[in-house]
Short mmCIF file of C-alpha atoms in Angstrom, two decimals:
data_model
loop_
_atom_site.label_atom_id
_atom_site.label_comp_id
_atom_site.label_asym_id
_atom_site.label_seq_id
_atom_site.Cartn_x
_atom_site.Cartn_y
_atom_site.Cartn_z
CA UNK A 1 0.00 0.00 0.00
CA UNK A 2 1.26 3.37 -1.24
CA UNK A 3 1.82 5.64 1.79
CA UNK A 4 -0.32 9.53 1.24
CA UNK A 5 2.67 12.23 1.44
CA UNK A 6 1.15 15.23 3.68
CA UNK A 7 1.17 18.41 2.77
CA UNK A 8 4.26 20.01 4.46
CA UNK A 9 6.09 17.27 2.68
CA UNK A 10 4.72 17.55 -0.81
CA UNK A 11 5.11 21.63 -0.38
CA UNK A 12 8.71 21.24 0.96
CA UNK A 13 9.36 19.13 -2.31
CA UNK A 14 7.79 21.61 -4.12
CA UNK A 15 9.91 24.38 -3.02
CA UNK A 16 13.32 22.29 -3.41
CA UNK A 17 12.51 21.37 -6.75
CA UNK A 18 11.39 25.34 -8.31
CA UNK A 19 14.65 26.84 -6.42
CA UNK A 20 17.02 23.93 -7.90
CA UNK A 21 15.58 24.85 -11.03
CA UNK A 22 15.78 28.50 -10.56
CA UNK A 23 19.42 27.89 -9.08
CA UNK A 24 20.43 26.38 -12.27
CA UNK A 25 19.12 28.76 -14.42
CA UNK A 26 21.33 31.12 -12.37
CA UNK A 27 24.47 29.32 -12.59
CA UNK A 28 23.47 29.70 -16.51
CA UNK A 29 23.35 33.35 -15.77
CA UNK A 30 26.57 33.79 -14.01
CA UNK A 31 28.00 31.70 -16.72
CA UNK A 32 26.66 34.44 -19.44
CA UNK A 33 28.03 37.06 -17.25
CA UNK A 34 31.51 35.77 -17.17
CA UNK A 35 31.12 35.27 -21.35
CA UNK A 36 30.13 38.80 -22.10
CA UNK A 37 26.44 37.54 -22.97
CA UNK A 38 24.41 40.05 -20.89
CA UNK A 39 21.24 39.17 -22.91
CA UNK A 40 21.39 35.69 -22.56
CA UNK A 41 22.17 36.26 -18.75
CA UNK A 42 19.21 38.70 -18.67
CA UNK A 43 17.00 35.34 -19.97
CA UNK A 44 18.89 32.92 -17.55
CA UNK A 45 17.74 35.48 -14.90
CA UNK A 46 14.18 36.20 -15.76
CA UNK A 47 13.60 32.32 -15.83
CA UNK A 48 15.64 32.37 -12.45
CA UNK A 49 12.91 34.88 -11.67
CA UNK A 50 10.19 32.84 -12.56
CA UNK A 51 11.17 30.05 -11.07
CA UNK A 52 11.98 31.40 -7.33
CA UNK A 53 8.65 33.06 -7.37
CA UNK A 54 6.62 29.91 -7.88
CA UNK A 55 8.56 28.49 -5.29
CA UNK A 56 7.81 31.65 -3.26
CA UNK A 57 4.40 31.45 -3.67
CA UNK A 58 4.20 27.29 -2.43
CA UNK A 59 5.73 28.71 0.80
CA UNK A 60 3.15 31.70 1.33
CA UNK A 61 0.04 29.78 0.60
CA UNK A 62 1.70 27.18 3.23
CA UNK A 63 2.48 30.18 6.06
CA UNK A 64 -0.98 31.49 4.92
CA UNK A 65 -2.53 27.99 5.70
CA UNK A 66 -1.36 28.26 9.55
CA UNK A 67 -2.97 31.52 9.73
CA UNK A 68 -5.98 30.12 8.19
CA UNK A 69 -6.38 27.32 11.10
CA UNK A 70 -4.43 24.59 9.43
CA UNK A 71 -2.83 22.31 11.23
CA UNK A 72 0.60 21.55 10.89
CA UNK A 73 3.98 19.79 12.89
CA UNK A 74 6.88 21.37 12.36
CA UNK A 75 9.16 19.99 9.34
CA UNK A 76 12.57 19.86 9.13
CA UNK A 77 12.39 18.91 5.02
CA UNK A 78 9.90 22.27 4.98
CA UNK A 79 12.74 24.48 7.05
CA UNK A 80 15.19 23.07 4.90
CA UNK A 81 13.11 24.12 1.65
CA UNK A 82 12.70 27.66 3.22
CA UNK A 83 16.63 28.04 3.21
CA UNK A 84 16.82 26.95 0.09
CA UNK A 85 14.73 29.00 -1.19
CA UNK A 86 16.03 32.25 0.43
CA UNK A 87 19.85 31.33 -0.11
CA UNK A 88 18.87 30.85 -4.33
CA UNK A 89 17.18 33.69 -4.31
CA UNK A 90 19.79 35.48 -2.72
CA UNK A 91 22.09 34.30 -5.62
CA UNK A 92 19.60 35.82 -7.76
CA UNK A 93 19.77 39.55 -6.35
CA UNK A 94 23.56 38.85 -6.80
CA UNK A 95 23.48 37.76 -10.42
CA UNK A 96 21.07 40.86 -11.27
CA UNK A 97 23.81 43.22 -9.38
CA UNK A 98 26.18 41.39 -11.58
CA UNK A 99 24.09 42.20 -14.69
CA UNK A 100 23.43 46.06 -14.00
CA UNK A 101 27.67 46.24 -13.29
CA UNK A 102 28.62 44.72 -16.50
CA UNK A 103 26.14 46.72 -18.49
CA UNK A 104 27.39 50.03 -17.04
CA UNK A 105 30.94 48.98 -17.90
CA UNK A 106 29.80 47.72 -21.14
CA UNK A 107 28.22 50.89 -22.56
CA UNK A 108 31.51 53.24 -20.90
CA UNK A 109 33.50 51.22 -22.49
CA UNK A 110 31.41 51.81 -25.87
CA UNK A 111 31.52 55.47 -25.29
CA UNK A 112 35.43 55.34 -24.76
CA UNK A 113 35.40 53.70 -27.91
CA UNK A 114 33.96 56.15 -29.87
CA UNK A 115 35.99 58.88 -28.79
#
């Protein structure tokens, strides 16, 4: 007989799985970055983007769900999701900072150019 995964569980998988994605899709960013494809890193990051956010929005609807009178044990696989998810999306605010620092030395360098 198939054991029923709760909730906290199948959210905390949930989570792991959108930020690993949304991780990787970094890494591709950072990997851009360091080739001198900004626009490709911009698309690495916007997917990063997308990615985090549904993972984001698995972890509010499960806070939201304690509010809302569920019941629920605390999870060490859900805790573990929650760092997950804040350390990738930390790497994403990074790669973004990264984007916005090559551009500017992109385009002065242009301008240098033409002078």
């Amino acid at each position: 007989m198939e054991e029923e995964i709760d909730k906290t569980t199948q959210d905390a998988m949930t989570i792991l799985i959108a930020a690993g994605e949304a991780r990787n899709e970094c890494k591709l960013a950072y990997e851009a970055i360091a080739s001198g494809d900004i626009a490709l890193a911009e698309e690495k990051i916007a997917a990063a983007d997308a990615k985090i956010l549904e993972a984001h929005h698995v972890q509010t609807d499960h806070i939201q769900g304690v509010f809302q009178g569920e019941k629920q044990e605390y999870s060490l696989l859900f805790s573990h999701a929650q760092d997950t998810l804040m350390v990738i999306y930390s790497e994403i605010i990074t790669a973004k900072q990264l984007i916005q620092v090559f551009k500017f030395f992109d385009d002065r360098i242009k301008k240098l150019e033409e002078h």
